[in-house]
Amino acid sequence: MTSHEIRRHFLDFFRSKQHLIVPSAPLVAKNDPTLMFNNSGMAQFKDFFLGNGTPPSPRVADTQKCLRVSGKHNDLEDVGFDTYHHTMFEMLGNWSFGDYFKKEALAWSWELLTEVYKLPKDRIYVSVFKGDERDNVPFDQESWDIWREILGRDGEPDESRIILGNKKDNFWEMGDTGPCGPCSEIHIDLRSPDEVAATPGKELVNADHPQVVEIWNNVFMQFNRKADGSLEELPARHVDTGMGFERLCMAIQGKQSNYDTDVFSGTIQVIEELSGRKYEAGKGMADVAMRVIADHIRAVSFAIADGLVPSNAKAGYVIRRILRRAIRYGYSYLNLTEPFMTKLVPTLAMQFADVFPELNAQRDFVATVIREEEIAFLRTLGTGLGRLDQIIGQLASEGKSEIPGETVFELNDTFGFPADLTALIAREKGLSIDEAGFQKALQEQKARSRKDATSSAGDWIELTESGMGSRFVGYDQLETTTTIVKYRKVQNKQGAQYQIVLAETPFYAESGGQIGDIGSLRLSKAGTLFCSLDVVDTKKENDLTIHIVNPASATGVNSVPYQETETNWQVFPPNATLSTLDDGSKVVTWPDLANRIDIDELDEFLALADGVKAIVNADRRMLTSSNHSATHLLHAALRDVLGTHVAQKGSYVGPDALRFDFSHFSKVTDEQLADVERIVNEKIREDIQLDEKRNVPIDQAKNMGATALFGEKYGDFVRVITFDPNYSVELCGGTHVPATGHIGLFKFTGEGSVSTGIRRVEAKTSVGAEELVNEQMGVVSELKELLKAPKDVVKAVQALLDERAALQKQVEALQNEKVQQLKNQLLDKIENLTGSDGAGHARLVERVDVPSADALKQLAYDLKAKVDNLALVLGADINGKPQLAVMLPDSLIQGRNLNAGQVVKELAKNIRGGGGGQPFFATAGGSDASGLDAALAQGKALLA
């Protein structure tokens, strides 16, 4: 019986039992925060079990695509090493939503297995739940009794093949929360008669024997597991059954492994052809690799067909992990060094065309996605192997036999090189890896990621084979026509962005202190412009120039040739139309450039483009270049004024300003800054022509007197920038003005310390400097107008300051006089109290009018100096903000264990504030002045 027939018989059987046959849900779980993937047949029916929805029929049957690679039900590490675990698998299931229950479900299971599929009755074992006291769930007596009757012979019940199962095996839960209940599993013994005679199958149930396996599970949904771990009864009792399709095929087809069935044999045959090796169904790593690949291609292909793309986040990362695991096994054990997973997609798509048609409908797309992922990861593997060879060679020269854990982590983190592959290669070379050190570094990295999870990047998607790119042409031109080499999507605090690498580019990538260019990329197809993207930044990564664009910036124009194999209709705007030209070719047409393309993903557009016009923002580049050339003039001037010890230690060069850090051990005086600024502006007015020399041998450049930066790594050939051989000669890769006169003007805006021995100056040039001067002139003009146009503005302002200081002293004197008067008034209000023990103290609780919190504090201390054993609470409304002060004598601190800090905190609650202080004096502030009287009343009671 073929797998197609087995599946059809199952659905036909339950159709005959009045079940509605429903399609599979997608692999990726939708609208369920507790699941990443549908990991069981029941997942799509969860709301029905919880009573949150109405099922389409009280009886349902289906075959569901499932994926178990994360969370509680995680079979990934078993896949390939045994014969029956899988990542993606089919779950045949029948469901009852408040209709039939245990009696019908168990009887139909037995009927289908023994009467339709003709499986031997004496090889079948069943289990029932023995109960769990902690969850207060009793032994499943009902299922036990039903099975005794079903398994019986000649009217006599038989319990010899019934097994009592614990919670682990016979209480099914979808996850940490959700529907659950006791279950009854059905197992089959597929061993040879001799093996059966030697060891009864009953002893091997749930013992991980590859030929004594569970094929069906009848779950009786009675409970809902809540987040606190407790169980509650479901609104109605349901049946949830699941039968592993792959294992069922193994049993019916008489095979010893799921991989020997026709479910996998077609895929394995293609793997044999690709690798040139024969699958022997053994435990050797080559056979393990074939099983891993045959399994994983199903999970990856169907996930992509269901709308999931491999990525570095969440579900997309899981799929990427599965795919890379398969690639790694093929690479390591089958010598498959070129993309091979993509070649398995057609076979898989045809196999499932009648049951899961979504894969066959998208097989070209799925194959392309997988191929790009393979290309990227195979390159990573190659790079990692090269680095590993260097490491092994170095260890050998040092006489060491263990690769440090930090190094293993570096290979994994930087190159994506799996630790187990490092271990495998190390063993082949007679070495080992520091596993504990690797795990420590891994956990530290995870902790850092959790602390600052700000960005995640996908893998590169390569579109051309023109090498790594990009050739920089931006010294000579600000526009060029080129092509896209590759791209990737990144996610950060700003949202989704794309990083694009071009074959050649005029965009300067951030380097040497100079920020990256911005501008636009205009994408075209067959010469027709169809999309424009704003480049918001340009970065450098190793030797790559990366153009960063936001999907939201995409705009589209006119029309583009349409080929179904190259893109799909959904990437175009909603108002796009498809037309057929006279020659039979098709074009997609939509409005002009002013209309935004409302998309989050640019992949289809980037893949469609066969040409790109890269255009740098010329105004911004000119301003940036002005500031960069100015830093060269500044550097030379600082050395002239401060001394030749000055050396650059850092810089920022942008269109708005420049910042220059340099070695110097004291503050740069105003006079020195003025001298430096004068020299720089003199050189600007001289309009010195730029002398640029490229590909100069490094020794020749040094002989020219070029200034090199400490800690900077230079190649054998460098670029030399000269503004007058007797003034400024530097090694530099940045952009510059053609002559210093283009800078216009240079003005300092700040000077300060960065760290010991490092000073920083900031300045503006060109338009920025002009704006700064105009702003300052505007301020002077306003001051003149306010001061009635004095001849000397500085003297006029100084006179105002002197007058203000004199008036301030008069105000303070008057306030102090007022506080002294208040103090004398308060002395008359002090009460003398005597306690039951004969001890006494003075008490003062009053609301006062003082100008500041300091005045309130001073008043309290003045009163304490005048009155012995004084306890006081003062409250004041100071400019709408309530303030409290509490002073306590030693007699209350020691005798009644009072603390001024604790008292004021309690009183401050009335004014919605807080405070503190010492045991004898404390203050508090708040935001609600209306509570002052209540605070004082409470204080008076406390000090009674």
CSV table of N, CA, C and O in Angstrom, one decimal, residues 113-206:
chain,number,residue,atom,x,y,z
A,113,LEU,N,-7.0,0.3,12.1
A,113,LEU,CA,-5.7,-0.3,12.1
A,113,LEU,C,-5.8,-1.8,11.7
A,113,LEU,O,-4.9,-2.3,10.9
A,114,THR,N,-6.8,-2.5,12.2
A,114,THR,CA,-6.8,-4.0,12.0
A,114,THR,C,-7.6,-4.4,10.9
A,114,THR,O,-7.3,-5.4,10.2
A,115,GLU,N,-8.7,-3.7,10.6
A,115,GLU,CA,-9.6,-4.2,9.5
A,115,GLU,C,-9.3,-3.5,8.2
A,115,GLU,O,-9.4,-4.2,7.1
A,116,VAL,N,-8.9,-2.2,8.2
A,116,VAL,CA,-8.6,-1.5,6.9
A,116,VAL,C,-7.1,-1.7,6.6
A,116,VAL,O,-6.8,-2.1,5.4
A,117,TYR,N,-6.3,-1.4,7.5
A,117,TYR,CA,-4.8,-1.5,7.2
A,117,TYR,C,-4.2,-2.9,7.4
A,117,TYR,O,-3.1,-3.1,7.0
A,118,LYS,N,-5.0,-3.7,8.1
A,118,LYS,CA,-4.6,-5.1,8.2
A,118,LYS,C,-3.4,-5.3,9.1
A,118,LYS,O,-2.6,-6.2,8.8
A,119,LEU,N,-3.2,-4.5,10.0
A,119,LEU,CA,-2.0,-4.6,10.9
A,119,LEU,C,-2.3,-5.8,11.9
A,119,LEU,O,-3.4,-6.0,12.3
A,120,PRO,N,-1.3,-6.6,12.2
A,120,PRO,CA,-1.5,-7.8,13.1
A,120,PRO,C,-1.9,-7.4,14.5
A,120,PRO,O,-1.3,-6.6,15.1
A,121,LYS,N,-3.0,-8.0,14.9
A,121,LYS,CA,-3.6,-7.6,16.2
A,121,LYS,C,-2.7,-7.9,17.4
A,121,LYS,O,-2.6,-7.2,18.4
A,122,ASP,N,-2.0,-9.0,17.2
A,122,ASP,CA,-1.1,-9.5,18.4
A,122,ASP,C,0.2,-8.7,18.5
A,122,ASP,O,0.9,-8.9,19.4
A,123,ARG,N,0.4,-7.7,17.6
A,123,ARG,CA,1.6,-6.9,17.7
A,123,ARG,C,1.3,-5.5,18.2
A,123,ARG,O,2.1,-4.6,18.3
A,124,ILE,N,0.0,-5.3,18.5
A,124,ILE,CA,-0.4,-4.0,19.0
A,124,ILE,C,-0.6,-3.9,20.5
A,124,ILE,O,-1.2,-4.8,21.1
A,125,TYR,N,0.0,-2.8,21.1
A,125,TYR,CA,-0.2,-2.6,22.5
A,125,TYR,C,-0.8,-1.2,22.8
A,125,TYR,O,-0.6,-0.3,21.9
A,126,VAL,N,-1.5,-1.1,23.9
A,126,VAL,CA,-2.1,0.2,24.2
A,126,VAL,C,-1.8,0.6,25.6
A,126,VAL,O,-1.4,-0.2,26.4
A,127,SER,N,-1.9,1.9,25.9
A,127,SER,CA,-1.6,2.4,27.2
A,127,SER,C,-2.7,3.3,27.6
A,127,SER,O,-3.4,3.9,26.8
A,128,VAL,N,-2.9,3.4,29.0
A,128,VAL,CA,-3.9,4.3,29.6
A,128,VAL,C,-3.2,5.0,30.7
A,128,VAL,O,-2.3,4.6,31.3
A,129,PHE,N,-3.8,6.2,31.1
A,129,PHE,CA,-3.2,7.0,32.1
A,129,PHE,C,-3.5,6.4,33.5
A,129,PHE,O,-4.7,6.1,33.8
A,130,LYS,N,-2.5,6.3,34.3
A,130,LYS,CA,-2.6,5.7,35.6
A,130,LYS,C,-3.1,6.7,36.7
A,130,LYS,O,-3.3,6.4,37.8
A,131,GLY,N,-3.1,8.0,36.3
A,131,GLY,CA,-3.6,9.0,37.3
A,131,GLY,C,-2.4,9.8,37.8
A,131,GLY,O,-1.2,9.4,37.7
A,132,ASP,N,-2.7,11.0,38.4
A,132,ASP,CA,-1.7,11.8,39.0
A,132,ASP,C,-2.3,12.6,40.2
A,132,ASP,O,-3.2,13.4,40.0
A,133,GLU,N,-1.8,12.3,41.3
A,133,GLU,CA,-2.3,12.9,42.6
A,133,GLU,C,-2.1,14.4,42.6
A,133,GLU,O,-2.9,15.1,43.1
A,134,ARG,N,-0.9,14.8,42.2
A,134,ARG,CA,-0.6,16.2,42.3
A,134,ARG,C,-1.6,17.1,41.5
A,134,ARG,O,-2.0,18.1,42.0
A,135,ASP,N,-2.0,16.6,40.3
A,135,ASP,CA,-3.0,17.4,39.5
A,135,ASP,C,-4.4,16.9,39.8
A,135,ASP,O,-5.4,17.4,39.2
A,136,ASN,N,-4.5,16.0,40.8
A,136,ASN,CA,-5.9,15.5,41.2
A,136,ASN,C,-6.6,14.9,40.0
A,136,ASN,O,-7.8,15.2,39.8
A,137,VAL,N,-5.9,14.2,39.1
A,137,VAL,CA,-6.5,13.5,38.0
A,137,VAL,C,-6.5,12.0,38.3
A,137,VAL,O,-5.4,11.4,38.5
A,138,PRO,N,-7.6,11.3,38.3
A,138,PRO,CA,-7.7,9.9,38.6
A,138,PRO,C,-7.2,9.0,37.5
A,138,PRO,O,-7.1,9.4,36.3
A,139,PHE,N,-7.0,7.7,37.8
A,139,PHE,CA,-6.8,6.7,36.9
A,139,PHE,C,-7.9,6.6,35.8
A,139,PHE,O,-9.1,6.7,36.2
A,140,ASP,N,-7.5,6.4,34.5
A,140,ASP,CA,-8.5,6.4,33.5
A,140,ASP,C,-9.2,5.0,33.4
A,140,ASP,O,-8.9,4.2,32.5
A,141,GLN,N,-10.0,4.7,34.3
A,141,GLN,CA,-10.7,3.5,34.4
A,141,GLN,C,-11.6,3.2,33.1
A,141,GLN,O,-11.6,2.1,32.6
A,142,GLU,N,-12.2,4.2,32.6
A,142,GLU,CA,-13.1,4.1,31.4
A,142,GLU,C,-12.3,3.5,30.2
A,142,GLU,O,-12.7,2.6,29.6
A,143,SER,N,-11.1,4.1,29.9
A,143,SER,CA,-10.4,3.6,28.8
A,143,SER,C,-9.8,2.2,29.0
A,143,SER,O,-9.8,1.4,28.1
A,144,TRP,N,-9.5,1.9,30.3
A,144,TRP,CA,-9.0,0.6,30.6
A,144,TRP,C,-10.1,-0.5,30.3
A,144,TRP,O,-9.8,-1.5,29.7
A,145,ASP,N,-11.3,-0.2,30.7
A,145,ASP,CA,-12.4,-1.1,30.5
A,145,ASP,C,-12.7,-1.3,29.1
A,145,ASP,O,-13.0,-2.4,28.6
A,146,ILE,N,-12.7,-0.2,28.3
A,146,ILE,CA,-13.0,-0.3,26.9
A,146,ILE,C,-11.9,-1.1,26.2
A,146,ILE,O,-12.3,-2.0,25.3
A,147,TRP,N,-10.7,-0.9,26.5
A,147,TRP,CA,-9.6,-1.7,25.8
A,147,TRP,C,-9.7,-3.2,26.2
A,147,TRP,O,-9.4,-4.0,25.4
A,148,ARG,N,-10.0,-3.5,27.4
A,148,ARG,CA,-10.1,-4.9,27.8
A,148,ARG,C,-11.1,-5.6,26.9
A,148,ARG,O,-10.9,-6.8,26.5
A,149,GLU,N,-12.2,-4.9,26.6
A,149,GLU,CA,-13.2,-5.5,25.7
A,149,GLU,C,-12.7,-5.6,24.3
A,149,GLU,O,-12.9,-6.7,23.6
A,150,ILE,N,-12.1,-4.6,23.8
A,150,ILE,CA,-11.7,-4.6,22.4
A,150,ILE,C,-10.6,-5.6,22.2
A,150,ILE,O,-10.6,-6.4,21.1
A,151,LEU,N,-9.7,-5.8,23.1
A,151,LEU,CA,-8.6,-6.7,23.0
A,151,LEU,C,-8.9,-8.1,23.3
A,151,LEU,O,-8.1,-9.1,23.1
A,152,GLY,N,-10.1,-8.3,23.9
A,152,GLY,CA,-10.5,-9.6,24.3
A,152,GLY,C,-10.7,-10.6,23.1
A,152,GLY,O,-10.9,-10.2,22.0
A,153,ARG,N,-10.8,-11.9,23.5
A,153,ARG,CA,-11.0,-13.0,22.5
A,153,ARG,C,-12.1,-13.9,23.0
A,153,ARG,O,-12.1,-14.3,24.1
A,154,ASP,N,-12.9,-14.3,22.0
A,154,ASP,CA,-14.0,-15.2,22.3
A,154,ASP,C,-14.8,-14.7,23.5
A,154,ASP,O,-15.2,-15.5,24.4
A,155,GLY,N,-15.1,-13.4,23.5
A,155,GLY,CA,-15.9,-12.9,24.6
A,155,GLY,C,-15.2,-12.7,25.9
A,155,GLY,O,-15.9,-12.2,26.9
A,156,GLU,N,-14.0,-13.0,26.0
A,156,GLU,CA,-13.2,-12.9,27.3
A,156,GLU,C,-12.3,-11.6,27.2
A,156,GLU,O,-11.5,-11.5,26.3
A,157,PRO,N,-12.5,-10.7,28.2
A,157,PRO,CA,-11.7,-9.5,28.2
A,157,PRO,C,-10.2,-9.8,28.3
A,157,PRO,O,-9.9,-10.8,28.9
A,158,ASP,N,-9.3,-9.0,27.7
A,158,ASP,CA,-7.9,-9.2,27.8
A,158,ASP,C,-7.2,-8.0,28.1
A,158,ASP,O,-7.3,-6.9,27.4
A,159,GLU,N,-6.4,-8.0,29.2
A,159,GLU,CA,-5.7,-6.8,29.6
A,159,GLU,C,-4.2,-7.0,29.5
A,159,GLU,O,-3.4,-6.2,30.0
A,160,SER,N,-3.8,-8.1,28.9
A,160,SER,CA,-2.3,-8.4,28.8
A,160,SER,C,-1.5,-7.4,28.0
A,160,SER,O,-0.3,-7.3,28.2
A,161,ARG,N,-2.2,-6.8,27.1
A,161,ARG,CA,-1.5,-5.8,26.2
A,161,ARG,C,-1.8,-4.4,26.5
A,161,ARG,O,-1.7,-3.5,25.7
A,162,ILE,N,-2.3,-4.2,27.8
A,162,ILE,CA,-2.6,-2.8,28.2
A,162,ILE,C,-1.5,-2.4,29.2
A,162,ILE,O,-1.2,-3.1,30.1
A,163,ILE,N,-1.0,-1.2,29.0
A,163,ILE,CA,0.1,-0.7,29.9
A,163,ILE,C,-0.4,0.6,30.6
A,163,ILE,O,-1.1,1.4,30.0
A,164,LEU,N,-0.1,0.7,31.9
A,164,LEU,CA,-0.4,1.9,32.6
A,164,LEU,C,0.7,2.9,32.4
A,164,LEU,O,1.9,2.6,32.6
A,165,GLY,N,0.3,4.1,32.0
A,165,GLY,CA,1.3,5.1,31.7
A,165,GLY,C,1.3,6.3,32.6
A,165,GLY,O,0.2,6.6,33.2
A,166,ASN,N,2.4,6.9,32.8
A,166,ASN,CA,2.5,8.1,33.7
A,166,ASN,C,2.1,9.4,33.0
A,166,ASN,O,1.8,9.4,31.8
A,167,LYS,N,2.3,10.5,33.7
A,167,LYS,CA,1.9,11.8,33.2
A,167,LYS,C,2.8,12.1,31.9
A,167,LYS,O,2.3,12.7,31.0
A,168,LYS,N,4.0,11.7,32.0
A,168,LYS,CA,4.9,12.0,30.9
A,168,LYS,C,4.4,11.4,29.6
A,168,LYS,O,4.5,12.0,28.5
A,169,ASP,N,4.0,10.2,29.6
A,169,ASP,CA,3.6,9.4,28.4
A,169,ASP,C,2.1,9.5,28.1
A,169,ASP,O,1.7,9.3,27.0
A,170,ASN,N,1.3,9.6,29.1
A,170,ASN,CA,-0.1,9.5,28.9
A,170,ASN,C,-1.0,10.6,29.4
A,170,ASN,O,-2.2,10.4,29.7
A,171,PHE,N,-0.4,11.8,29.5
A,171,PHE,CA,-1.2,13.0,29.7
A,171,PHE,C,-0.7,14.0,28.8
A,171,PHE,O,0.4,14.5,28.9
A,172,TRP,N,-1.5,14.3,27.8
A,172,TRP,CA,-1.0,15.1,26.6
A,172,TRP,C,-1.3,16.6,26.9
A,172,TRP,O,-2.4,17.0,27.2
A,173,GLU,N,-0.2,17.4,26.7
A,173,GLU,CA,-0.4,18.9,26.8
A,173,GLU,C,0.3,19.5,25.6
A,173,GLU,O,1.4,19.2,25.3
A,174,MET,N,-0.3,20.5,25.0
A,174,MET,CA,0.2,21.2,23.8
A,174,MET,C,1.4,22.1,24.2
A,174,MET,O,2.3,22.2,23.4
A,175,GLY,N,1.4,22.6,25.4
A,175,GLY,CA,2.4,23.5,25.8
A,175,GLY,C,2.3,23.8,27.3
A,175,GLY,O,1.6,23.0,28.0
A,176,ASP,N,2.9,24.8,27.8
A,176,ASP,CA,2.8,25.1,29.2
A,176,ASP,C,1.4,25.5,29.6
A,176,ASP,O,1.0,25.4,30.8
A,177,THR,N,0.6,26.0,28.7
A,177,THR,CA,-0.8,26.3,29.0
A,177,THR,C,-1.6,25.8,27.8
A,177,THR,O,-1.1,25.5,26.7
A,178,GLY,N,-2.9,25.7,28.1
A,178,GLY,CA,-3.8,25.3,27.0
A,178,GLY,C,-4.6,24.0,27.3
A,178,GLY,O,-4.4,23.3,28.3
A,179,PRO,N,-5.4,23.5,26.3
A,179,PRO,CA,-6.1,22.3,26.4
A,179,PRO,C,-5.2,21.1,26.7
A,179,PRO,O,-4.1,21.0,26.1
A,180,CYS,N,-5.7,20.1,27.5
A,180,CYS,CA,-4.9,18.9,27.8
A,180,CYS,C,-5.9,17.9,28.3
A,180,CYS,O,-7.0,18.1,28.6
A,181,GLY,N,-5.3,16.7,28.5
A,181,GLY,CA,-6.1,15.6,29.1
A,181,GLY,C,-5.4,14.3,29.0
A,181,GLY,O,-4.4,14.1,28.4
A,182,PRO,N,-6.0,13.2,29.6
A,182,PRO,CA,-5.4,11.9,29.6
A,182,PRO,C,-5.5,11.3,28.2
A,182,PRO,O,-6.4,11.7,27.4
A,183,CYS,N,-4.6,10.5,27.8
A,183,CYS,CA,-4.5,9.9,26.5
A,183,CYS,C,-4.3,8.4,26.6
A,183,CYS,O,-3.8,7.9,27.6
A,184,SER,N,-4.6,7.8,25.4
A,184,SER,CA,-4.4,6.3,25.3
A,184,SER,C,-3.6,6.1,24.0
A,184,SER,O,-4.1,6.4,22.9
A,185,GLU,N,-2.4,5.7,24.2
A,185,GLU,CA,-1.5,5.5,23.0
A,185,GLU,C,-1.6,4.1,22.4
A,185,GLU,O,-1.9,3.1,23.2
A,186,ILE,N,-1.4,4.0,21.1
A,186,ILE,CA,-1.4,2.7,20.5
A,186,ILE,C,0.0,2.5,19.9
A,186,ILE,O,0.5,3.3,19.1
A,187,HIS,N,0.7,1.4,20.3
A,187,HIS,CA,2.0,1.1,19.8
A,187,HIS,C,2.0,-0.2,19.0
A,187,HIS,O,1.1,-1.0,19.2
A,188,ILE,N,3.0,-0.3,18.2
A,188,ILE,CA,3.1,-1.5,17.4
A,188,ILE,C,4.5,-2.1,17.4
A,188,ILE,O,5.5,-1.3,17.4
A,189,ASP,N,4.6,-3.4,17.5
A,189,ASP,CA,5.9,-4.1,17.5
A,189,ASP,C,6.2,-4.6,16.1
A,189,ASP,O,5.6,-5.5,15.6
A,190,LEU,N,7.3,-4.0,15.5
A,190,LEU,CA,7.6,-4.3,14.1
A,190,LEU,C,8.9,-5.2,14.0
A,190,LEU,O,9.4,-5.4,12.9
A,191,ARG,N,9.3,-5.8,15.1
A,191,ARG,CA,10.5,-6.6,15.1
A,191,ARG,C,10.2,-8.0,14.4
A,191,ARG,O,9.0,-8.4,14.2
A,192,SER,N,11.3,-8.7,14.3
A,192,SER,CA,11.2,-10.1,13.7
A,192,SER,C,10.6,-11.0,14.7
A,192,SER,O,10.6,-10.8,15.9
A,193,PRO,N,10.0,-12.2,14.3
A,193,PRO,CA,9.5,-13.2,15.2
A,193,PRO,C,10.5,-13.6,16.3
A,193,PRO,O,10.1,-13.8,17.4
A,194,ASP,N,11.8,-13.8,15.9
A,194,ASP,CA,12.8,-14.2,16.8
A,194,ASP,C,13.0,-13.2,17.9
A,194,ASP,O,13.2,-13.5,19.1
A,195,GLU,N,13.0,-11.9,17.5
A,195,GLU,CA,13.2,-10.9,18.5
A,195,GLU,C,12.0,-10.8,19.4
A,195,GLU,O,12.2,-10.5,20.6
A,196,VAL,N,10.8,-11.0,18.9
A,196,VAL,CA,9.6,-10.9,19.7
A,196,VAL,C,9.6,-12.1,20.7
A,196,VAL,O,9.3,-11.9,21.9
A,197,ALA,N,10.1,-13.2,20.3
A,197,ALA,CA,10.1,-14.4,21.2
A,197,ALA,C,11.1,-14.2,22.3
A,197,ALA,O,10.9,-14.6,23.4
A,198,ALA,N,12.2,-13.4,22.0
A,198,ALA,CA,13.3,-13.2,23.0
A,198,ALA,C,12.8,-12.2,24.0
A,198,ALA,O,13.1,-12.3,25.2
A,199,THR,N,12.2,-11.1,23.6
A,199,THR,CA,11.8,-10.1,24.5
A,199,THR,C,10.4,-9.6,24.1
A,199,THR,O,10.1,-9.1,23.0
A,200,PRO,N,9.4,-9.8,25.0
A,200,PRO,CA,8.0,-9.4,24.7
A,200,PRO,C,7.9,-7.9,24.4
A,200,PRO,O,8.6,-7.1,25.0
A,201,GLY,N,7.1,-7.5,23.4
A,201,GLY,CA,7.0,-6.1,23.0
A,201,GLY,C,6.5,-5.2,24.1
A,201,GLY,O,6.9,-4.0,24.1
A,202,LYS,N,5.7,-5.8,25.0
A,202,LYS,CA,5.2,-5.0,26.1
A,202,LYS,C,6.3,-4.3,26.9
A,202,LYS,O,6.1,-3.2,27.4
A,203,GLU,N,7.4,-5.0,27.0
A,203,GLU,CA,8.5,-4.5,27.8
A,203,GLU,C,9.3,-3.4,27.1
A,203,GLU,O,10.1,-2.6,27.7
A,204,LEU,N,9.0,-3.2,25.8
A,204,LEU,CA,9.8,-2.2,25.0
A,204,LEU,C,8.9,-1.0,24.7
A,204,LEU,O,9.4,-0.1,24.0
A,205,VAL,N,7.7,-1.0,25.1
A,205,VAL,CA,6.8,0.2,24.9
A,205,VAL,C,7.4,1.4,25.6
A,205,VAL,O,7.8,1.3,26.8
A,206,ASN,N,7.5,2.5,24.9
A,206,ASN,CA,8.1,3.8,25.4
A,206,ASN,C,9.5,3.6,25.9
A,206,ASN,O,9.9,4.4,26.8
